[in-house]
Amino acid sequence: MNNSSYETVIGLEVHAQLLTETKIFCSCKPEYGADPNTRICPVCMGLPGALPVLNRESVTMAIMMGLALRCDIAAVSEFSRKNYFYPDCPKNYQISMYDKPLCKNGFVEIETDNGPRNIRIERIHLEDDAGKMSHETGKDSLVDFNRCGVPLIEIVSRPDIRTGLEAVKYLVRVQQILRYLGICDGNLEEGSMRCDVNISLRPAGSTELGTKTEIKNLNSFKAIEKGVEFEVERQRRVLEEGGSIEQVTNLWDADSGRLVMMRSKEEANDYRYFPEPDLLPLEVDGEWIDGVRDMIPELPLEKERRFREEYMLSNYDSGVLCAEKGIADYFEIVAESTGLAKKSANWVMREIMRALKNLGCAIETFPVEPEKLAGLIALVEDGIISGSAGQDVFAEMIKSGADPKEVVKKLGLEQISDSSELENMVDSIIAAHPEEGERYREGKKKLLGFFVGQVMRESRGKANPELARNILIKKLGS
Amino acid sequence: MLSDDEIKHIEKLARIRLDNDAREKFKGQLSDIIEFVRTLQKVDTTGFESEARKRSFKPFLREGRAGGELERDKVLEQAPDTKNGFFKVPPVIDKD
Ligand SMILES: [Zn+2]
């Protein structure tokens, strides 16, 4: 059988930790990396008699994501209890939304080989996070409850994704939007953004869904792509051999690059959802939604579109620049003040991004302010300094954060654009190399490069090369 | 009447184990409760709105002001076993 006989159907569940000041139902302050069990109180520990009170900020952030993904926001939504026993959950239930989620029916646009495509969003709902377990093989497990009650949104896609690569593209977009909105830092390794994948195969052309399996514990984009490919291949083999797919949950083991079966359907949990009696239904009125709408910045896709039109940048350039809002903002300041969009884009995409990587710092704390980079680009463009001197000035600016003009003065890098000074220099160089001059005049025009090199050496790189070339051509004669 | 398998499923969900006598006893009691609800469900409620979660006032929402965390020593005091500031529990791998 060939590869096209089955179609892959993938749906994703993304859990995103919201960057609220306090937890979802109590006033504990979430803090990643805090000492274990120091960010807990009777409410998030589920102690008898403690009552949850919903945090307004978490609702605002969830609505933000809902609007950004073009969802309908429910006027009334409801929390339910999802019951299960596990040591990471001291209440023995998770407070989540079940049949009445806050946001419904949205979409995320991704780029595919066949052009842009919408991945539909089924729902986005609010819930509380569980604690964190650390397991030592064969030994006891240790529990830290600090994460209990940290607000999460769960973003559930429809099964519209067809490949591992599309899954990654979707997740990159979701992560980007979360970060643009400033509601989640989207860190897969630290678990502030987590992803579960549902996969099934069906005969090509069929509209019915096959039996699906789930993969959890995918904590990098690479793991997601590989995990999906692995599971698709496994299912394809089973189906091609005439077998049937069992509904299982798998854990991705990053160390071995393999899936480990965690639970089959027979052992599947029965969560016994019921309406949370300690919380009233959540009412969201139009005024609240309008207020949230005003807080939403220009989103990555719109920004990319605008960069292409306004700055005439390529798809690739605008995609790279808009990947991070801070970078996009930085670029815009540089481009506006130089008036040179493509040159500014090149500087930001090469020099700035390389420097950020080397320094391991974010654009927000980068020592060279965009106005100063614009000043540097202008110095190079106006021929005050050479392109290579520009690199030296930039390196110095990263160290000191100084103004480019001061650095140029300090390092004595001003380009010699005074023709009388250059003419004198050219005269003495031609005089010092009569043989090369002769051969040049005999037709070996390539020697012009040799002379330009001599001028650059003599001037310690400060000669304006274009001007030096012209003077040389004139003085060497033909 | 609930079946033996249903009772066993409920035991599993509640993390309790019943002996045969207790299982018989609770099978009767639980079945009675379900029967009682079944009787209630026979009442015709067409035209009535559900009042189970009737909204009589706007829910109170909390503004984010941090504080109120407990002291760790006090929290851990309540636990049967601890290690380096963590709660210690028997080894578990299976996760929902
Ligand atoms: Zn708390």
Coordinates of C-alpha atoms and ligand atoms in Angstrom, one line a residue:
Chain A
M1 CA 0.0 0.0 0.0
N2 CA 1.3 3.5 -0.7
N3 CA 1.4 6.4 1.7
S4 CA -1.6 8.2 0.3
S5 CA -4.0 5.4 1.2
Y6 CA -4.5 6.9 4.7
E7 CA -5.1 10.4 5.9
T8 CA -3.7 11.5 9.2
V9 CA -6.1 13.4 11.6
I10 CA -4.5 15.4 14.4
G11 CA -6.1 17.5 17.2
L12 CA -4.1 19.4 19.8
E13 CA -4.8 20.4 23.4
V14 CA -2.6 23.2 24.6
H15 CA -2.4 24.1 28.3
A16 CA -1.0 27.6 28.9
Q17 CA -0.1 29.0 32.3
L18 CA -1.5 32.5 32.7
L19 CA 0.9 35.2 34.0
T20 CA -1.5 36.5 36.6
E21 CA -0.5 38.3 39.8
T22 CA -2.2 35.6 41.9
K23 CA -3.5 32.1 41.5
I24 CA -6.9 31.4 39.9
F25 CA -8.9 30.8 43.1
C26 CA -6.7 32.2 45.9
S27 CA -4.2 35.0 46.6
C28 CA -1.0 32.9 46.5
K29 CA 1.6 34.4 44.1
P30 CA 2.7 31.9 41.5
E31 CA 6.5 31.8 41.0
Y32 CA 8.4 29.4 38.9
G33 CA 11.4 27.9 40.7
A34 CA 10.2 29.1 44.2
D35 CA 11.2 26.8 47.1
P36 CA 8.9 23.8 47.2
N37 CA 5.6 24.2 49.1
T38 CA 6.1 27.9 49.9
R39 CA 3.4 29.3 47.6
I40 CA 0.4 27.5 49.0
C41 CA -2.6 28.3 51.2
P42 CA -5.8 26.5 52.5
V43 CA -7.6 27.1 49.2
C44 CA -5.1 25.7 46.8
M45 CA -4.3 22.9 49.2
G46 CA -8.0 22.0 49.3
L47 CA -8.2 22.1 53.1
P48 CA -11.6 21.6 54.6
G49 CA -13.8 24.7 54.6
A50 CA -11.7 26.7 52.3
L51 CA -13.6 28.3 49.4
P52 CA -12.4 29.4 46.0
V53 CA -12.9 33.0 44.7
L54 CA -12.3 33.5 41.0
N55 CA -9.5 35.9 40.0
R56 CA -10.8 38.6 37.6
E57 CA -7.4 38.9 35.8
S58 CA -7.4 35.2 34.8
V59 CA -10.8 35.7 33.1
T60 CA -9.6 38.8 31.3
M61 CA -6.6 36.9 30.0
A62 CA -8.7 34.0 28.8
I63 CA -11.1 36.4 27.0
M64 CA -8.0 38.0 25.4
M65 CA -6.9 34.7 23.9
G66 CA -10.5 33.9 22.9
L67 CA -10.8 37.2 21.0
A68 CA -7.3 36.8 19.5
L69 CA -8.3 33.4 18.1
R70 CA -11.7 34.8 16.9
C71 CA -13.8 32.8 19.3
D72 CA -17.3 33.6 20.6
I73 CA -17.2 34.6 24.2
A74 CA -20.0 33.0 26.3
A75 CA -22.1 35.4 28.3
V76 CA -22.4 32.7 30.9
S77 CA -19.9 30.0 31.5
E78 CA -19.6 27.5 34.3
F79 CA -16.9 25.7 36.3
S80 CA -17.2 22.0 36.9
R81 CA -15.3 19.5 39.0
K82 CA -13.2 16.8 37.3
N83 CA -12.7 14.1 39.9
Y84 CA -9.6 12.0 40.1
F85 CA -7.1 10.7 42.7
Y86 CA -3.5 11.5 42.2
P87 CA -0.9 12.8 44.6
D88 CA -0.4 16.0 42.6
C89 CA -4.0 17.1 43.3
P90 CA -4.7 17.8 47.0
K91 CA -8.4 18.6 46.4
N92 CA -8.9 15.3 44.6
Y93 CA -10.6 17.2 41.8
Q94 CA -9.6 19.8 39.3
I95 CA -11.8 22.9 38.9
S96 CA -12.3 23.1 35.1
M97 CA -15.0 24.1 32.6
Y98 CA -16.9 21.2 31.0
D99 CA -20.1 21.7 29.1
K100 CA -20.1 25.5 29.3
P101 CA -16.7 26.8 28.3
L102 CA -15.8 30.5 28.2
C103 CA -14.7 30.6 24.5
K104 CA -15.9 28.6 21.5
N105 CA -15.5 28.3 17.7
G106 CA -12.4 30.2 16.7
F107 CA -9.5 29.5 14.4
V108 CA -5.7 29.9 13.9
E109 CA -4.3 30.5 10.5
I110 CA -1.2 28.6 9.5
E111 CA 1.0 28.6 6.3
T112 CA 1.1 25.3 4.5
D113 CA 2.7 24.2 1.2
N114 CA -0.7 24.7 -0.4
G115 CA -1.2 28.3 1.0
P116 CA -2.7 29.5 4.2
R117 CA -5.2 27.3 6.1
N118 CA -7.4 27.7 9.1
I119 CA -7.1 25.3 12.0
R120 CA -10.4 25.5 13.8
I121 CA -10.5 26.0 17.6
E122 CA -13.2 24.1 19.4
R123 CA -13.0 25.8 22.7
I124 CA -10.8 27.6 25.2
H125 CA -11.6 27.2 28.9
L126 CA -10.1 28.1 32.3
E127 CA -8.9 25.6 34.9
D128 CA -6.5 25.2 37.8
D129 CA -3.1 23.6 37.5
A130 CA -2.0 20.6 39.6
G131 CA 1.1 20.3 41.6
K132 CA 4.4 19.0 40.4
M133 CA 5.8 15.5 41.1
S134 CA 9.3 14.3 40.9
H135 CA 9.8 10.6 40.6
E136 CA 12.9 8.7 41.5
T137 CA 12.9 5.2 40.0
G138 CA 12.0 2.6 42.5
K139 CA 11.9 5.2 45.3
D140 CA 9.2 7.5 46.8
S141 CA 7.8 10.3 44.8
L142 CA 8.1 13.9 46.0
V143 CA 5.3 16.5 45.6
D144 CA 5.5 20.3 45.4
F145 CA 2.1 22.0 45.6
N146 CA 3.3 25.4 44.5
R147 CA 1.8 25.0 41.0
C148 CA -1.6 24.0 42.4
G149 CA -4.1 26.6 41.5
V150 CA -2.0 28.4 38.9
P151 CA -4.5 29.5 36.2
L152 CA -4.4 27.6 33.0
I153 CA -6.3 28.0 29.7
E154 CA -6.8 24.9 27.7
I155 CA -7.0 25.6 24.0
V156 CA -8.6 22.7 22.1
S157 CA -8.3 22.5 18.3
R158 CA -10.6 20.6 16.0
P159 CA -9.0 17.6 14.3
D160 CA -7.9 19.8 11.3
I161 CA -4.1 19.1 11.4
R162 CA -2.6 16.6 8.9
T163 CA 1.1 16.3 9.7
G164 CA 3.6 16.7 12.5
L165 CA 5.0 19.8 10.8
E166 CA 1.5 21.4 10.6
A167 CA 1.1 20.6 14.3
V168 CA 4.4 22.5 15.0
K169 CA 3.3 25.4 12.8
Y170 CA 0.0 25.6 14.7
L171 CA 1.8 25.5 18.1
V172 CA 4.4 28.1 17.0
R173 CA 1.5 30.5 16.1
V174 CA -0.4 29.8 19.4
Q175 CA 2.8 30.4 21.4
Q176 CA 3.5 33.6 19.4
I177 CA 0.0 34.9 20.1
L178 CA 0.2 34.0 23.8
R179 CA 3.5 36.0 24.0
Y180 CA 2.2 38.9 22.0
L181 CA -0.7 39.2 24.4
G182 CA 1.7 38.9 27.3
I183 CA -0.5 36.4 29.0
C184 CA 1.8 33.4 29.0
D185 CA 5.6 33.0 28.5
G186 CA 5.1 29.9 26.4
N187 CA 8.0 28.0 27.7
L188 CA 7.7 24.3 26.7
E189 CA 10.7 23.1 28.6
E190 CA 9.6 24.7 31.9
G191 CA 6.1 23.6 31.2
S192 CA 4.3 27.0 31.2
M193 CA 3.0 25.8 27.8
R194 CA 2.1 22.0 27.5
C195 CA 0.8 20.1 24.6
D196 CA -1.2 16.8 24.2
V197 CA -1.7 15.4 20.8
N198 CA -4.6 13.2 19.6
I199 CA -3.9 11.2 16.5
S200 CA -5.9 8.9 14.3
L201 CA -5.7 7.6 10.7
R202 CA -8.6 7.0 8.3
P203 CA -8.8 5.8 4.7
A204 CA -8.1 8.7 2.3
G205 CA -11.4 10.3 1.3
S206 CA -13.3 9.0 4.3
T207 CA -15.0 11.5 6.6
E208 CA -15.4 9.3 9.6
L209 CA -12.7 9.5 12.3
G210 CA -10.7 6.4 13.2
T211 CA -9.8 5.3 16.7
K212 CA -7.5 7.9 18.2
T213 CA -4.5 7.6 20.5
E214 CA -3.1 10.4 22.7
I215 CA 0.5 11.5 23.3
K216 CA 1.4 13.4 26.4
N217 CA 4.7 14.8 27.8
L218 CA 5.8 16.5 24.5
N219 CA 8.0 19.3 25.8
S220 CA 9.7 20.6 22.7
F221 CA 8.7 21.3 19.1
K222 CA 11.1 18.7 18.0
A223 CA 9.5 16.1 20.3
I224 CA 6.1 17.0 19.0
E225 CA 7.1 16.5 15.3
K226 CA 9.0 13.3 16.0
G227 CA 6.3 11.9 18.4
V228 CA 3.6 12.5 15.8
E229 CA 5.6 10.9 13.0
F230 CA 6.4 7.9 15.2
E231 CA 2.8 7.3 16.2
V232 CA 1.4 7.9 12.6
E233 CA 3.9 5.2 11.3
R234 CA 2.9 2.8 14.1
Q235 CA -0.8 3.2 13.4
R236 CA -0.2 2.8 9.6
R237 CA 1.7 -0.4 10.1
V238 CA -1.1 -1.8 12.4
L239 CA -3.8 -0.9 9.9
E240 CA -1.9 -2.2 6.9
E241 CA -1.4 -5.5 8.6
G242 CA -5.2 -5.7 9.0
G243 CA -5.1 -4.9 12.8
S244 CA -7.1 -2.3 14.7
I245 CA -6.0 0.6 16.8
E246 CA -6.5 0.4 20.5
Q247 CA -7.4 3.6 22.3
V248 CA -4.3 4.3 24.4
T249 CA -2.4 7.2 26.0
N250 CA 1.3 7.3 25.3
L251 CA 4.1 9.2 27.0
W252 CA 6.9 10.6 24.8
D253 CA 10.3 9.6 26.2
A254 CA 12.7 12.3 24.9
D255 CA 15.8 10.3 26.0
S256 CA 15.0 7.3 23.9
G257 CA 13.0 9.1 21.2
R258 CA 10.2 6.5 21.7
L259 CA 6.6 6.4 22.9
V260 CA 5.8 4.5 26.1
M261 CA 2.3 3.3 26.6
M262 CA 0.8 4.8 29.7
R263 CA -2.8 3.7 29.9
S264 CA -5.3 1.8 27.7
K265 CA -9.0 2.5 27.4
E266 CA -10.0 -0.1 29.9
E267 CA -8.1 1.7 32.6
A268 CA -9.4 5.1 31.3
N269 CA -10.5 7.5 34.0
D270 CA -14.1 8.2 34.8
Y271 CA -14.0 11.8 35.9
R272 CA -17.6 12.2 37.0
Y273 CA -17.9 15.9 36.1
F274 CA -20.5 17.9 38.0
P275 CA -21.1 21.6 38.4
E276 CA -18.7 23.2 40.9
P277 CA -21.0 24.0 43.9
D278 CA -18.5 26.5 45.4
L279 CA -18.6 28.9 42.4
L280 CA -21.4 30.8 40.8
P281 CA -21.7 30.8 37.0
L282 CA -19.3 33.3 35.4
E283 CA -21.0 36.2 33.7
V284 CA -19.2 38.2 31.2
D285 CA -20.9 41.3 29.8
G286 CA -20.3 43.2 26.6
E287 CA -18.5 46.0 28.4
W288 CA -15.9 43.7 29.8
I289 CA -15.4 42.1 26.4
D290 CA -15.0 45.5 24.7
G291 CA -12.5 46.5 27.3
V292 CA -10.5 43.4 26.7
R293 CA -10.7 44.0 22.9
D294 CA -9.0 47.3 23.4
M295 CA -6.1 45.7 25.2
I296 CA -5.2 43.4 22.3
P297 CA -2.1 44.6 20.3
E298 CA -1.6 44.0 16.6
L299 CA -1.2 40.2 16.3
P300 CA 1.7 38.5 14.5
L301 CA -0.2 37.6 11.3
E302 CA -1.5 41.2 10.8
K303 CA 1.9 42.6 11.6
E304 CA 3.6 40.3 9.0
R305 CA 1.1 41.4 6.4
R306 CA 1.7 45.1 7.3
F307 CA 5.5 44.7 7.2
R308 CA 5.2 43.2 3.7
E309 CA 3.1 46.1 2.4
E310 CA 4.5 49.0 4.4
Y311 CA 8.2 48.1 4.2
M312 CA 8.1 46.0 1.1
L313 CA 9.7 43.1 2.9
S314 CA 9.7 39.5 1.8
N315 CA 7.5 36.8 3.4
Y316 CA 10.6 35.4 5.0
D317 CA 11.9 38.7 6.4
S318 CA 8.6 39.7 7.8
G319 CA 8.1 36.3 9.4
V320 CA 11.5 36.4 11.1
L321 CA 11.0 40.0 12.3
C322 CA 7.5 39.4 13.7
A323 CA 8.3 36.1 15.4
E324 CA 8.8 38.2 18.6
K325 CA 6.9 41.4 19.3
G326 CA 10.0 43.0 20.9
I327 CA 12.1 42.4 17.8
A328 CA 9.3 43.7 15.5
D329 CA 9.0 46.9 17.6
Y330 CA 12.8 47.4 17.6
F331 CA 12.9 47.0 13.8
E332 CA 10.2 49.5 13.3
I333 CA 12.0 52.2 15.2
V334 CA 15.2 51.5 13.3
A335 CA 13.3 51.5 9.9
E336 CA 11.4 54.6 10.7
S337 CA 14.4 56.7 11.6
T338 CA 16.7 55.5 8.8
G339 CA 14.0 55.4 6.2
L340 CA 15.8 52.3 4.9
A341 CA 13.5 49.3 5.6
K342 CA 15.5 46.5 3.9
K343 CA 18.9 47.7 5.3
S344 CA 17.3 48.0 8.7
A345 CA 15.8 44.5 8.4
N346 CA 19.2 43.0 7.5
W347 CA 20.9 44.6 10.4
V348 CA 18.2 43.4 12.8
M349 CA 18.1 39.9 11.4
R350 CA 21.8 39.4 11.2
E351 CA 23.8 41.5 13.6
I352 CA 21.1 42.1 16.3
M353 CA 19.9 38.5 16.4
R354 CA 23.4 37.1 16.4
A355 CA 24.4 39.5 19.2
L356 CA 21.2 38.5 21.2
K357 CA 22.1 34.9 20.8
N358 CA 25.7 35.4 21.9
L359 CA 24.7 37.5 24.9
G360 CA 21.8 35.2 25.7
C361 CA 19.7 38.3 26.4
A362 CA 16.2 39.5 25.3
I363 CA 15.7 42.4 23.0
E364 CA 14.1 44.4 25.8
T365 CA 17.5 44.4 27.7
F366 CA 19.8 44.7 24.7
P367 CA 22.4 47.4 25.3
V368 CA 22.1 49.1 21.9
E369 CA 18.9 51.1 21.7
P370 CA 17.1 51.1 18.3
E371 CA 17.7 54.8 17.8
K372 CA 21.4 54.3 18.2
L373 CA 21.5 51.4 15.7
A374 CA 19.6 53.7 13.3
G375 CA 22.4 56.3 13.9
L376 CA 25.0 53.7 13.0
I377 CA 23.3 52.6 9.9
A378 CA 23.1 56.2 8.8
L379 CA 26.9 56.7 9.4
V380 CA 27.6 53.7 7.1
E381 CA 25.1 54.8 4.5
D382 CA 26.4 58.3 4.4
G383 CA 29.9 57.0 3.9
I384 CA 31.2 58.5 7.1
I385 CA 32.5 55.1 8.1
S386 CA 33.1 52.0 6.0
G387 CA 30.9 48.9 6.3
S388 CA 33.6 47.0 8.1
A389 CA 34.2 49.9 10.5
G390 CA 30.5 49.7 11.1
Q391 CA 30.9 46.2 12.5
D392 CA 33.7 47.4 14.8
V393 CA 31.5 50.3 16.0
F394 CA 28.6 48.0 16.6
A395 CA 30.8 45.6 18.7
E396 CA 31.9 48.6 20.8
M397 CA 28.3 49.8 21.2
I398 CA 27.2 46.4 22.5
K399 CA 30.0 46.7 25.1
S400 CA 29.3 50.3 26.2
G401 CA 25.9 51.1 24.9
A402 CA 27.5 54.4 23.7
D403 CA 26.3 56.6 20.9
P404 CA 27.8 55.5 17.5
K405 CA 29.2 58.9 16.7
E406 CA 31.1 59.0 19.9
V407 CA 32.5 55.5 19.2
V408 CA 33.6 56.5 15.7
K409 CA 35.4 59.5 17.2
K410 CA 36.9 57.4 20.0
L411 CA 38.2 54.7 17.7
G412 CA 39.2 57.2 15.0
L413 CA 37.2 55.4 12.4
E414 CA 36.0 58.3 10.3
Q415 CA 36.3 57.4 6.7
I416 CA 38.5 59.6 4.6
S417 CA 36.2 61.1 2.1
D418 CA 38.3 64.2 1.5
S419 CA 39.5 63.8 -2.1
S420 CA 42.7 66.0 -1.8
E421 CA 43.9 63.8 1.1
L422 CA 43.1 60.7 -0.9
E423 CA 44.7 62.0 -4.0
N424 CA 48.0 62.6 -2.2
M425 CA 47.9 59.1 -0.9
V426 CA 47.1 57.6 -4.3
D427 CA 50.0 59.5 -5.9
S428 CA 52.5 58.1 -3.4
I429 CA 51.1 54.6 -3.8
I430 CA 51.3 54.7 -7.6
A431 CA 54.8 56.1 -7.3
A432 CA 55.8 53.2 -5.0
H433 CA 54.5 50.5 -7.4
P434 CA 55.6 51.5 -11.0
E435 CA 55.7 47.9 -12.2
E436 CA 52.0 47.2 -11.3
G437 CA 51.1 50.5 -12.8
E438 CA 52.7 49.5 -16.1
R439 CA 51.0 46.1 -16.2
Y440 CA 47.6 47.8 -15.4
R441 CA 48.0 50.1 -18.4
E442 CA 48.9 47.1 -20.5
G443 CA 45.5 45.7 -19.9
K444 CA 45.7 43.9 -16.6
K445 CA 42.8 45.8 -15.2
K446 CA 42.4 43.4 -12.3
L447 CA 45.3 45.1 -10.7
L448 CA 42.9 48.0 -9.7
G449 CA 41.9 45.8 -6.8
F450 CA 45.5 45.6 -5.7
F451 CA 45.8 49.4 -5.7
V452 CA 42.5 49.8 -3.8
G453 CA 43.9 47.3 -1.2
Q454 CA 47.0 49.4 -0.9
V455 CA 45.0 52.6 -0.3
M456 CA 42.9 50.8 2.3
R457 CA 46.1 49.5 4.0
E458 CA 47.8 52.9 3.9
S459 CA 44.7 54.6 5.4
R460 CA 44.1 51.8 7.9
G461 CA 40.7 51.0 6.4
K462 CA 39.5 54.5 6.7
A463 CA 39.6 55.5 3.0
N464 CA 36.2 55.6 1.3
P465 CA 36.7 52.7 -1.1
E466 CA 34.4 54.1 -3.7
L467 CA 36.2 57.4 -3.8
A468 CA 39.6 55.7 -3.8
R469 CA 38.6 53.6 -6.8
N470 CA 37.6 56.6 -8.8
I471 CA 40.7 58.5 -8.0
L472 CA 42.9 55.5 -8.9
I473 CA 41.1 55.0 -12.2
K474 CA 41.7 58.6 -13.1
K475 CA 45.4 58.7 -12.0
L476 CA 46.5 55.3 -13.3
G477 CA 45.2 56.2 -16.8
S478 CA 44.6 53.7 -19.5
Chain B
M1 CA -30.4 -2.7 40.7
L2 CA -26.7 -1.9 40.3
S3 CA -24.6 -4.8 38.9
D4 CA -21.6 -6.2 40.7
D5 CA -19.3 -4.8 38.0
E6 CA -20.8 -1.3 38.6
I7 CA -20.2 -1.5 42.3
K8 CA -16.6 -2.7 41.7
H9 CA -16.1 0.3 39.3
I10 CA -17.4 2.7 42.0
E11 CA -15.0 1.1 44.6
K12 CA -12.2 1.7 42.2
L13 CA -13.1 5.3 41.6
A14 CA -13.4 5.9 45.4
R15 CA -10.2 4.0 46.1
I16 CA -11.9 1.7 48.6
R17 CA -12.2 -2.1 48.7
L18 CA -15.4 -3.8 50.0
D19 CA -15.8 -7.4 51.1
N20 CA -18.7 -9.4 49.7
D21 CA -21.1 -8.6 52.6
A22 CA -20.4 -4.9 52.4
R23 CA -20.7 -4.9 48.7
E24 CA -24.2 -6.5 48.9
K25 CA -25.2 -4.0 51.6
F26 CA -24.1 -1.0 49.6
K27 CA -25.5 -2.3 46.4
G28 CA -28.9 -2.2 48.0
Q29 CA -28.4 1.3 49.5
L30 CA -26.9 2.8 46.3
S31 CA -29.6 1.3 44.2
D32 CA -32.2 2.9 46.5
I33 CA -30.7 6.3 46.0
I34 CA -30.6 5.9 42.3
E35 CA -34.3 4.7 42.3
F36 CA -35.2 7.8 44.4
V37 CA -33.6 10.1 41.8
R38 CA -35.3 8.2 39.0
T39 CA -38.7 8.8 40.7
L40 CA -37.9 12.6 40.9
Q41 CA -37.0 12.6 37.2
K42 CA -40.5 11.4 36.4
V43 CA -41.9 14.8 37.4
D44 CA -42.9 16.8 34.4
T45 CA -40.8 20.1 34.5
T46 CA -41.6 21.4 31.0
G47 CA -41.9 25.1 31.1
F48 CA -39.8 25.5 34.3
E49 CA -36.3 27.0 34.2
S50 CA -33.6 25.2 36.2
E51 CA -33.1 26.9 39.5
A52 CA -30.2 24.6 40.6
R53 CA -27.8 27.4 39.8
K54 CA -30.1 30.3 39.5
R55 CA -28.2 33.6 39.4
S56 CA -29.6 35.9 42.0
F57 CA -26.5 38.2 42.1
K58 CA -23.3 38.8 40.2
P59 CA -20.5 36.6 41.3
F60 CA -17.8 38.3 43.3
L61 CA -14.5 38.3 41.5
R62 CA -11.1 38.8 43.2
E63 CA -8.7 41.5 42.1
G64 CA -5.1 40.2 42.1
R65 CA -3.4 41.1 45.3
A66 CA -0.9 38.6 46.4
G67 CA -0.5 37.3 49.9
G68 CA -1.8 34.8 52.4
E69 CA 0.7 31.9 51.8
L70 CA 1.2 29.6 54.7
E71 CA 4.5 28.9 56.4
R72 CA 6.0 25.8 54.9
D73 CA 6.9 24.2 58.3
K74 CA 3.3 24.5 59.4
V75 CA 2.0 22.9 56.2
L76 CA 4.5 20.0 56.2
E77 CA 3.7 19.4 59.9
Q78 CA 0.4 17.9 58.7
A79 CA 2.0 15.4 56.3
P80 CA 2.7 11.8 57.2
D81 CA 6.1 12.0 55.5
T82 CA 8.3 14.7 54.0
K83 CA 11.7 15.2 52.4
N84 CA 13.6 18.4 51.7
G85 CA 10.5 20.6 51.8
F86 CA 8.5 18.2 49.6
F87 CA 5.6 15.9 50.5
K88 CA 6.7 12.4 50.2
V89 CA 4.3 9.8 48.8
P90 CA 4.7 6.2 47.7
P91 CA 6.1 5.8 44.2
V92 CA 3.6 6.5 41.4
I93 CA 4.1 6.5 37.7
D94 CA 0.7 6.3 36.1
K95 CA -0.7 9.7 35.5
D96 CA -4.2 10.6 34.2
Ligands
ZN1 ZN -3.3 29.4 47.5

